[in-house]
Amino acid sequence: MELGYARVSTAKQDLERQIDALRVAGVAPERIYLDKKSGATTNRPGLQAVLGYARDGDVIVVHTLDRLGRTVRDTLNLIHELSERGVGVRNLADPIRVDSANPGDPMGQLAVVLLALFAQMERTYTVERAAHARAVATAKGRRIGRPSVVDPDKLAYAAHLRETGHTIGEIVTKSGIARTSLYRHLPPRPAEQLTVAAPAGDDASPPATSPPALTAPALTAP
């Protein structure tokens, strides 16, 4: 049996185009399941209904594969899980046609492999873009991550406590700022100066000097 699934992201969007394509493909109207939900949410009653109804030998037909999952990776995982149950997936309008209902079809298997490749490329590019954005932000002196919610007055008080010799535990108690936030927001302590002045061009410890050579006492005639 062929089961249809159609989804739009908001209630204002129209499902008719997908429904018409599924009907033309031969899916009975009473077997077409619907959702008006964003792909980012896992609460999709229509999808859960069609997945629960599908039996060994059935095929779930969609207009495009992005109707099934939030990402290519989610879609591939779902196709794999359904194939283990003997349920196929077929798309109608994607440039790459997938029909996992026929595991003996080499072109169908190639399409799934290509989707897996695209999923890996998507993950790689996402990681690279995020790393590049962090590097650019750091180079410009911008703090990355979520905005700070630490009270600036409390943070100034914490800095004062540290300068006056209080321990981190005492600062946490007195300022009310969590230890992890203190480590993240307080600038590091300046390195303690161990010498009066470091050698020019070198702020490390002074170079070691070789000990004086030991010489044997001169022998004199008696």
Short mmCIF file of N, CA and C in Angstrom, two decimals, residues 1-157:
data_model
loop_
_atom_site.label_atom_id
_atom_site.label_comp_id
_atom_site.label_asym_id
_atom_site.label_seq_id
_atom_site.Cartn_x
_atom_site.Cartn_y
_atom_site.Cartn_z
N MET A 1 0.85 -1.20 0.00
CA MET A 1 0.00 0.00 0.00
C MET A 1 0.88 1.24 0.00
N GLU A 2 0.47 2.25 -0.77
CA GLU A 2 1.17 3.51 -0.79
C GLU A 2 0.47 4.50 0.14
N LEU A 3 1.27 5.11 1.02
CA LEU A 3 0.76 6.08 1.99
C LEU A 3 1.39 7.43 1.67
N GLY A 4 0.60 8.48 1.68
CA GLY A 4 1.13 9.80 1.38
C GLY A 4 1.35 10.62 2.63
N TYR A 5 2.31 11.53 2.56
CA TYR A 5 2.54 12.46 3.67
C TYR A 5 2.85 13.82 3.08
N ALA A 6 2.17 14.84 3.59
CA ALA A 6 2.39 16.22 3.15
C ALA A 6 2.52 17.11 4.38
N ARG A 7 3.38 18.13 4.28
CA ARG A 7 3.58 19.04 5.41
C ARG A 7 3.90 20.43 4.92
N VAL A 8 3.34 21.42 5.60
CA VAL A 8 3.75 22.82 5.42
C VAL A 8 4.16 23.35 6.78
N SER A 9 4.94 24.44 6.78
CA SER A 9 5.53 24.91 8.03
C SER A 9 4.57 25.72 8.88
N THR A 10 3.62 26.41 8.26
CA THR A 10 2.69 27.25 9.02
C THR A 10 1.27 27.01 8.55
N ALA A 11 0.33 27.43 9.38
CA ALA A 11 -1.09 27.26 9.05
C ALA A 11 -1.48 28.12 7.85
N LYS A 12 -0.72 29.16 7.53
CA LYS A 12 -1.05 30.05 6.42
C LYS A 12 -0.65 29.45 5.07
N GLN A 13 0.23 28.47 5.07
CA GLN A 13 0.66 27.87 3.82
C GLN A 13 -0.35 26.84 3.34
N ASP A 14 -0.30 26.55 2.03
CA ASP A 14 -1.31 25.71 1.40
C ASP A 14 -0.74 24.32 1.12
N LEU A 15 -1.51 23.31 1.52
CA LEU A 15 -1.10 21.92 1.30
C LEU A 15 -1.56 21.37 -0.06
N GLU A 16 -2.37 22.10 -0.77
CA GLU A 16 -3.03 21.55 -1.95
C GLU A 16 -2.05 21.07 -3.02
N ARG A 17 -0.96 21.81 -3.23
CA ARG A 17 -0.01 21.40 -4.28
C ARG A 17 0.57 20.03 -3.99
N GLN A 18 0.95 19.79 -2.73
CA GLN A 18 1.49 18.48 -2.37
C GLN A 18 0.42 17.40 -2.46
N ILE A 19 -0.79 17.73 -1.99
CA ILE A 19 -1.88 16.74 -2.02
C ILE A 19 -2.21 16.35 -3.46
N ASP A 20 -2.27 17.35 -4.36
CA ASP A 20 -2.57 17.05 -5.76
C ASP A 20 -1.50 16.14 -6.37
N ALA A 21 -0.22 16.42 -6.05
CA ALA A 21 0.86 15.59 -6.59
C ALA A 21 0.75 14.15 -6.08
N LEU A 22 0.38 13.99 -4.82
CA LEU A 22 0.23 12.65 -4.26
C LEU A 22 -0.94 11.92 -4.89
N ARG A 23 -2.04 12.62 -5.14
CA ARG A 23 -3.19 12.00 -5.80
C ARG A 23 -2.85 11.56 -7.21
N VAL A 24 -2.15 12.42 -7.96
CA VAL A 24 -1.75 12.07 -9.32
C VAL A 24 -0.83 10.84 -9.31
N ALA A 25 -0.01 10.71 -8.25
CA ALA A 25 0.89 9.57 -8.13
C ALA A 25 0.16 8.29 -7.75
N GLY A 26 -1.16 8.40 -7.46
CA GLY A 26 -1.96 7.22 -7.18
C GLY A 26 -2.23 6.94 -5.73
N VAL A 27 -1.93 7.88 -4.84
CA VAL A 27 -2.19 7.68 -3.42
C VAL A 27 -3.65 8.05 -3.13
N ALA A 28 -4.36 7.16 -2.47
CA ALA A 28 -5.76 7.42 -2.14
C ALA A 28 -5.86 8.57 -1.13
N PRO A 29 -6.86 9.45 -1.28
CA PRO A 29 -6.98 10.60 -0.37
C PRO A 29 -7.06 10.21 1.09
N GLU A 30 -7.73 9.08 1.41
CA GLU A 30 -7.85 8.68 2.81
C GLU A 30 -6.54 8.15 3.38
N ARG A 31 -5.54 7.99 2.52
CA ARG A 31 -4.22 7.51 2.97
C ARG A 31 -3.17 8.61 2.93
N ILE A 32 -3.61 9.85 2.78
CA ILE A 32 -2.67 10.97 2.78
C ILE A 32 -2.72 11.64 4.14
N TYR A 33 -1.60 11.64 4.84
CA TYR A 33 -1.50 12.21 6.19
C TYR A 33 -0.91 13.61 6.10
N LEU A 34 -1.39 14.50 6.96
CA LEU A 34 -1.06 15.91 6.85
C LEU A 34 -0.51 16.48 8.15
N ASP A 35 0.37 17.47 8.01
CA ASP A 35 0.87 18.25 9.14
C ASP A 35 0.99 19.70 8.72
N LYS A 36 0.63 20.60 9.62
CA LYS A 36 0.94 22.02 9.47
C LYS A 36 1.84 22.39 10.63
N LYS A 37 3.07 21.91 10.52
CA LYS A 37 4.06 22.07 11.57
C LYS A 37 5.41 22.38 10.95
N SER A 38 6.23 23.14 11.66
CA SER A 38 7.59 23.37 11.22
C SER A 38 8.39 22.08 11.27
N GLY A 39 9.31 21.92 10.31
CA GLY A 39 10.17 20.74 10.33
C GLY A 39 11.09 20.70 11.52
N ALA A 40 11.27 21.86 12.20
CA ALA A 40 12.17 21.91 13.35
C ALA A 40 11.56 21.27 14.59
N THR A 41 10.24 21.06 14.59
CA THR A 41 9.60 20.47 15.76
C THR A 41 9.44 18.97 15.59
N THR A 42 9.57 18.25 16.68
CA THR A 42 9.38 16.80 16.64
C THR A 42 7.92 16.42 16.88
N ASN A 43 7.08 17.39 17.24
CA ASN A 43 5.67 17.13 17.50
C ASN A 43 4.89 17.26 16.20
N ARG A 44 4.91 16.21 15.38
CA ARG A 44 4.21 16.20 14.10
C ARG A 44 3.25 15.02 14.08
N PRO A 45 2.01 15.22 14.50
CA PRO A 45 1.06 14.11 14.63
C PRO A 45 0.82 13.36 13.33
N GLY A 46 0.77 14.08 12.21
CA GLY A 46 0.54 13.40 10.94
C GLY A 46 1.66 12.44 10.59
N LEU A 47 2.90 12.88 10.80
CA LEU A 47 4.04 12.01 10.51
C LEU A 47 4.04 10.81 11.44
N GLN A 48 3.78 11.04 12.73
CA GLN A 48 3.75 9.92 13.67
C GLN A 48 2.64 8.94 13.31
N ALA A 49 1.51 9.45 12.78
CA ALA A 49 0.40 8.57 12.40
C ALA A 49 0.77 7.69 11.21
N VAL A 50 1.39 8.29 10.19
CA VAL A 50 1.74 7.49 9.01
C VAL A 50 2.85 6.49 9.35
N LEU A 51 3.79 6.88 10.20
CA LEU A 51 4.85 5.95 10.60
C LEU A 51 4.27 4.79 11.42
N GLY A 52 3.27 5.10 12.25
CA GLY A 52 2.65 4.04 13.05
C GLY A 52 1.77 3.12 12.22
N TYR A 53 1.17 3.64 11.14
CA TYR A 53 0.28 2.83 10.32
C TYR A 53 1.05 1.94 9.35
N ALA A 54 2.22 2.40 8.86
CA ALA A 54 2.96 1.70 7.81
C ALA A 54 3.34 0.29 8.26
N ARG A 55 3.16 -0.65 7.35
CA ARG A 55 3.49 -2.06 7.59
C ARG A 55 4.50 -2.54 6.55
N ASP A 56 5.05 -3.71 6.81
CA ASP A 56 6.01 -4.32 5.89
C ASP A 56 5.41 -4.38 4.49
N GLY A 57 6.13 -3.82 3.52
CA GLY A 57 5.67 -3.80 2.15
C GLY A 57 5.04 -2.49 1.73
N ASP A 58 4.70 -1.62 2.69
CA ASP A 58 4.11 -0.32 2.36
C ASP A 58 5.20 0.65 1.89
N VAL A 59 4.75 1.71 1.20
CA VAL A 59 5.65 2.75 0.73
C VAL A 59 5.07 4.10 1.14
N ILE A 60 5.91 4.93 1.79
CA ILE A 60 5.50 6.29 2.14
C ILE A 60 5.96 7.23 1.02
N VAL A 61 5.00 7.92 0.41
CA VAL A 61 5.28 8.80 -0.72
C VAL A 61 5.20 10.25 -0.25
N VAL A 62 6.22 11.05 -0.60
CA VAL A 62 6.24 12.47 -0.26
C VAL A 62 6.54 13.28 -1.51
N HIS A 63 6.13 14.53 -1.49
CA HIS A 63 6.42 15.41 -2.64
C HIS A 63 7.93 15.64 -2.74
N THR A 64 8.55 16.07 -1.64
CA THR A 64 10.00 16.20 -1.56
C THR A 64 10.46 15.65 -0.21
N LEU A 65 11.70 15.20 -0.15
CA LEU A 65 12.19 14.52 1.05
C LEU A 65 12.29 15.44 2.25
N ASP A 66 12.42 16.76 2.02
CA ASP A 66 12.54 17.65 3.17
C ASP A 66 11.25 17.74 3.97
N ARG A 67 10.16 17.17 3.44
CA ARG A 67 8.92 17.09 4.21
C ARG A 67 9.05 16.12 5.37
N LEU A 68 9.98 15.16 5.27
CA LEU A 68 10.11 14.12 6.29
C LEU A 68 10.97 14.54 7.47
N GLY A 69 12.12 15.16 7.20
CA GLY A 69 13.08 15.44 8.28
C GLY A 69 13.52 16.88 8.31
N ARG A 70 14.12 17.26 9.43
CA ARG A 70 14.61 18.62 9.59
C ARG A 70 15.85 18.87 8.75
N THR A 71 16.69 17.83 8.59
CA THR A 71 17.92 17.92 7.82
C THR A 71 18.04 16.68 6.96
N VAL A 72 19.02 16.70 6.06
CA VAL A 72 19.29 15.52 5.24
C VAL A 72 19.62 14.33 6.13
N ARG A 73 20.37 14.60 7.20
CA ARG A 73 20.76 13.51 8.10
C ARG A 73 19.53 12.89 8.77
N ASP A 74 18.59 13.72 9.24
CA ASP A 74 17.37 13.20 9.85
C ASP A 74 16.60 12.34 8.85
N THR A 75 16.51 12.82 7.60
CA THR A 75 15.78 12.08 6.58
C THR A 75 16.43 10.74 6.30
N LEU A 76 17.76 10.72 6.21
CA LEU A 76 18.46 9.46 5.96
C LEU A 76 18.25 8.47 7.10
N ASN A 77 18.31 8.97 8.33
CA ASN A 77 18.08 8.10 9.48
C ASN A 77 16.68 7.49 9.43
N LEU A 78 15.70 8.31 9.05
CA LEU A 78 14.33 7.82 8.97
C LEU A 78 14.18 6.79 7.86
N ILE A 79 14.79 7.05 6.70
CA ILE A 79 14.74 6.08 5.60
C ILE A 79 15.35 4.75 6.04
N HIS A 80 16.47 4.82 6.76
CA HIS A 80 17.13 3.60 7.23
C HIS A 80 16.25 2.85 8.23
N GLU A 81 15.65 3.58 9.17
CA GLU A 81 14.79 2.93 10.16
C GLU A 81 13.58 2.27 9.50
N LEU A 82 13.00 2.95 8.51
CA LEU A 82 11.85 2.38 7.82
C LEU A 82 12.24 1.15 6.99
N SER A 83 13.42 1.20 6.37
CA SER A 83 13.84 0.05 5.56
C SER A 83 14.03 -1.20 6.41
N GLU A 84 14.45 -1.00 7.67
CA GLU A 84 14.59 -2.15 8.57
C GLU A 84 13.23 -2.75 8.91
N ARG A 85 12.16 -1.97 8.78
CA ARG A 85 10.80 -2.46 9.01
C ARG A 85 10.16 -2.97 7.72
N GLY A 86 10.90 -2.86 6.60
CA GLY A 86 10.34 -3.27 5.32
C GLY A 86 9.47 -2.22 4.68
N VAL A 87 9.56 -0.98 5.14
CA VAL A 87 8.76 0.12 4.61
C VAL A 87 9.65 0.98 3.72
N GLY A 88 9.18 1.26 2.49
CA GLY A 88 9.94 2.07 1.56
C GLY A 88 9.56 3.53 1.62
N VAL A 89 10.39 4.36 1.00
CA VAL A 89 10.13 5.79 0.88
C VAL A 89 10.35 6.17 -0.58
N ARG A 90 9.41 6.97 -1.13
CA ARG A 90 9.53 7.42 -2.51
C ARG A 90 9.21 8.91 -2.57
N ASN A 91 10.02 9.66 -3.30
CA ASN A 91 9.77 11.09 -3.48
C ASN A 91 9.34 11.36 -4.91
N LEU A 92 8.71 12.52 -5.11
CA LEU A 92 8.13 12.81 -6.41
C LEU A 92 8.83 13.94 -7.15
N ALA A 93 9.30 14.95 -6.45
CA ALA A 93 9.73 16.18 -7.13
C ALA A 93 11.18 16.56 -6.89
N ASP A 94 11.95 15.82 -6.11
CA ASP A 94 13.35 16.17 -5.89
C ASP A 94 14.18 15.90 -7.14
N PRO A 95 15.28 16.66 -7.33
CA PRO A 95 16.17 16.36 -8.45
C PRO A 95 16.74 14.94 -8.38
N ILE A 96 16.97 14.46 -7.16
CA ILE A 96 17.44 13.08 -6.97
C ILE A 96 16.25 12.25 -6.52
N ARG A 97 15.87 11.29 -7.33
CA ARG A 97 14.72 10.45 -7.02
C ARG A 97 15.16 9.28 -6.14
N VAL A 98 14.41 9.05 -5.09
CA VAL A 98 14.70 7.97 -4.15
C VAL A 98 13.51 7.03 -4.12
N ASP A 99 13.79 5.73 -4.19
CA ASP A 99 12.75 4.73 -4.04
C ASP A 99 13.35 3.56 -3.28
N SER A 100 13.33 3.69 -1.94
CA SER A 100 13.95 2.66 -1.11
C SER A 100 13.09 1.42 -0.99
N ALA A 101 11.92 1.41 -1.65
CA ALA A 101 11.06 0.23 -1.61
C ALA A 101 11.63 -0.90 -2.45
N ASN A 102 12.59 -0.58 -3.31
CA ASN A 102 13.19 -1.60 -4.17
C ASN A 102 14.68 -1.67 -3.89
N PRO A 103 15.09 -2.44 -2.87
CA PRO A 103 16.52 -2.47 -2.51
C PRO A 103 17.40 -3.06 -3.60
N GLY A 104 16.81 -3.76 -4.57
CA GLY A 104 17.61 -4.32 -5.64
C GLY A 104 17.89 -3.36 -6.76
N ASP A 105 17.30 -2.16 -6.71
CA ASP A 105 17.50 -1.17 -7.77
C ASP A 105 18.79 -0.40 -7.51
N PRO A 106 19.81 -0.58 -8.35
CA PRO A 106 21.09 0.09 -8.09
C PRO A 106 20.98 1.61 -8.13
N MET A 107 20.12 2.16 -8.99
CA MET A 107 19.99 3.61 -9.06
C MET A 107 19.34 4.17 -7.79
N GLY A 108 18.37 3.41 -7.25
CA GLY A 108 17.76 3.84 -6.00
C GLY A 108 18.76 3.84 -4.86
N GLN A 109 19.62 2.81 -4.82
CA GLN A 109 20.64 2.77 -3.77
C GLN A 109 21.67 3.87 -3.97
N LEU A 110 22.00 4.18 -5.24
CA LEU A 110 22.94 5.27 -5.51
C LEU A 110 22.38 6.60 -5.03
N ALA A 111 21.08 6.79 -5.20
CA ALA A 111 20.46 8.04 -4.74
C ALA A 111 20.59 8.18 -3.24
N VAL A 112 20.40 7.09 -2.48
CA VAL A 112 20.53 7.14 -1.03
C VAL A 112 21.98 7.44 -0.65
N VAL A 113 22.94 6.84 -1.37
CA VAL A 113 24.36 7.11 -1.10
C VAL A 113 24.68 8.58 -1.36
N LEU A 114 24.14 9.14 -2.44
CA LEU A 114 24.38 10.55 -2.74
C LEU A 114 23.79 11.44 -1.65
N LEU A 115 22.63 11.09 -1.14
CA LEU A 115 22.04 11.86 -0.05
C LEU A 115 22.93 11.79 1.19
N ALA A 116 23.49 10.61 1.47
CA ALA A 116 24.40 10.48 2.60
C ALA A 116 25.63 11.36 2.42
N LEU A 117 26.13 11.42 1.17
CA LEU A 117 27.28 12.28 0.88
C LEU A 117 26.92 13.74 1.11
N PHE A 118 25.75 14.16 0.66
CA PHE A 118 25.33 15.54 0.86
C PHE A 118 25.17 15.85 2.35
N ALA A 119 24.70 14.86 3.11
CA ALA A 119 24.54 15.08 4.55
C ALA A 119 25.89 15.30 5.20
N GLN A 120 26.90 14.51 4.80
CA GLN A 120 28.24 14.67 5.36
C GLN A 120 28.82 16.03 4.97
N MET A 121 28.60 16.44 3.73
CA MET A 121 29.09 17.75 3.29
C MET A 121 28.39 18.86 4.09
N GLU A 122 27.10 18.70 4.32
CA GLU A 122 26.36 19.70 5.10
C GLU A 122 26.94 19.84 6.50
N ARG A 123 27.24 18.71 7.17
CA ARG A 123 27.81 18.76 8.51
C ARG A 123 29.19 19.40 8.49
N THR A 124 30.02 19.03 7.49
CA THR A 124 31.39 19.56 7.41
C THR A 124 31.38 21.07 7.19
N TYR A 125 30.55 21.53 6.27
CA TYR A 125 30.49 22.96 5.99
C TYR A 125 29.94 23.74 7.19
N THR A 126 28.98 23.16 7.89
CA THR A 126 28.43 23.83 9.07
C THR A 126 29.50 24.02 10.13
N VAL A 127 30.29 22.97 10.39
CA VAL A 127 31.37 23.05 11.38
C VAL A 127 32.41 24.08 10.95
N GLU A 128 32.78 24.07 9.66
CA GLU A 128 33.79 25.01 9.18
C GLU A 128 33.30 26.45 9.27
N ARG A 129 32.04 26.69 8.92
CA ARG A 129 31.50 28.06 9.01
C ARG A 129 31.47 28.54 10.45
N ALA A 130 31.08 27.66 11.37
CA ALA A 130 31.02 28.04 12.78
C ALA A 130 32.42 28.35 13.31
N ALA A 131 33.41 27.52 12.94
CA ALA A 131 34.78 27.75 13.40
C ALA A 131 35.32 29.06 12.84
N HIS A 132 35.03 29.34 11.56
CA HIS A 132 35.50 30.60 10.95
C HIS A 132 34.86 31.80 11.64
N ALA A 133 33.55 31.71 11.93
CA ALA A 133 32.87 32.82 12.59
C ALA A 133 33.45 33.07 13.97
N ARG A 134 33.77 31.98 14.71
CA ARG A 134 34.37 32.16 16.04
C ARG A 134 35.74 32.81 15.94
N ALA A 135 36.53 32.38 14.93
CA ALA A 135 37.87 32.94 14.78
C ALA A 135 37.82 34.42 14.45
N VAL A 136 36.90 34.81 13.57
CA VAL A 136 36.76 36.22 13.19
C VAL A 136 36.32 37.05 14.40
N ALA A 137 35.35 36.53 15.16
CA ALA A 137 34.87 37.26 16.33
C ALA A 137 35.97 37.42 17.37
N THR A 138 36.75 36.37 17.58
CA THR A 138 37.84 36.44 18.56
C THR A 138 38.90 37.44 18.12
N ALA A 139 39.22 37.43 16.81
CA ALA A 139 40.23 38.36 16.31
C ALA A 139 39.80 39.81 16.46
N LYS A 140 38.50 40.07 16.42
CA LYS A 140 37.97 41.43 16.57
C LYS A 140 37.68 41.78 18.02
N GLY A 141 37.99 40.86 18.93
CA GLY A 141 37.79 41.14 20.35
C GLY A 141 36.37 40.99 20.82
N ARG A 142 35.52 40.35 20.03
CA ARG A 142 34.14 40.17 20.44
C ARG A 142 34.00 38.86 21.19
N ARG A 143 33.20 38.88 22.24
CA ARG A 143 32.92 37.67 23.01
C ARG A 143 31.91 36.83 22.23
N ILE A 144 32.20 35.54 22.12
CA ILE A 144 31.30 34.64 21.41
C ILE A 144 30.45 33.88 22.41
N GLY A 145 29.39 33.30 21.91
CA GLY A 145 28.48 32.55 22.77
C GLY A 145 27.31 33.42 23.20
N ARG A 146 26.57 32.92 24.18
CA ARG A 146 25.39 33.65 24.63
C ARG A 146 25.78 34.93 25.36
N PRO A 147 24.94 35.96 25.28
CA PRO A 147 25.27 37.22 25.96
C PRO A 147 25.42 37.03 27.47
N SER A 148 26.28 37.85 28.04
CA SER A 148 26.51 37.77 29.48
C SER A 148 25.28 38.26 30.24
N VAL A 149 24.93 37.55 31.30
CA VAL A 149 23.81 37.98 32.14
C VAL A 149 24.31 38.35 33.53
N VAL A 150 25.63 38.48 33.69
CA VAL A 150 26.21 38.85 34.98
C VAL A 150 26.04 40.34 35.20
N ASP A 151 25.58 40.71 36.37
CA ASP A 151 25.40 42.12 36.73
C ASP A 151 26.77 42.81 36.73
N PRO A 152 26.94 43.87 35.93
CA PRO A 152 28.25 44.54 35.88
C PRO A 152 28.71 45.04 37.25
N ASP A 153 27.77 45.51 38.10
CA ASP A 153 28.17 45.98 39.43
C ASP A 153 28.70 44.83 40.28
N LYS A 154 28.03 43.67 40.19
CA LYS A 154 28.52 42.51 40.93
C LYS A 154 29.89 42.07 40.42
N LEU A 155 30.07 42.15 39.09
CA LEU A 155 31.34 41.74 38.51
C LEU A 155 32.46 42.68 38.96
N ALA A 156 32.18 43.99 39.03
CA ALA A 156 33.17 44.95 39.51
C ALA A 156 33.50 44.68 40.98
N TYR A 157 32.49 44.34 41.76
CA TYR A 157 32.71 44.02 43.17
C TYR A 157 33.57 42.77 43.30
#
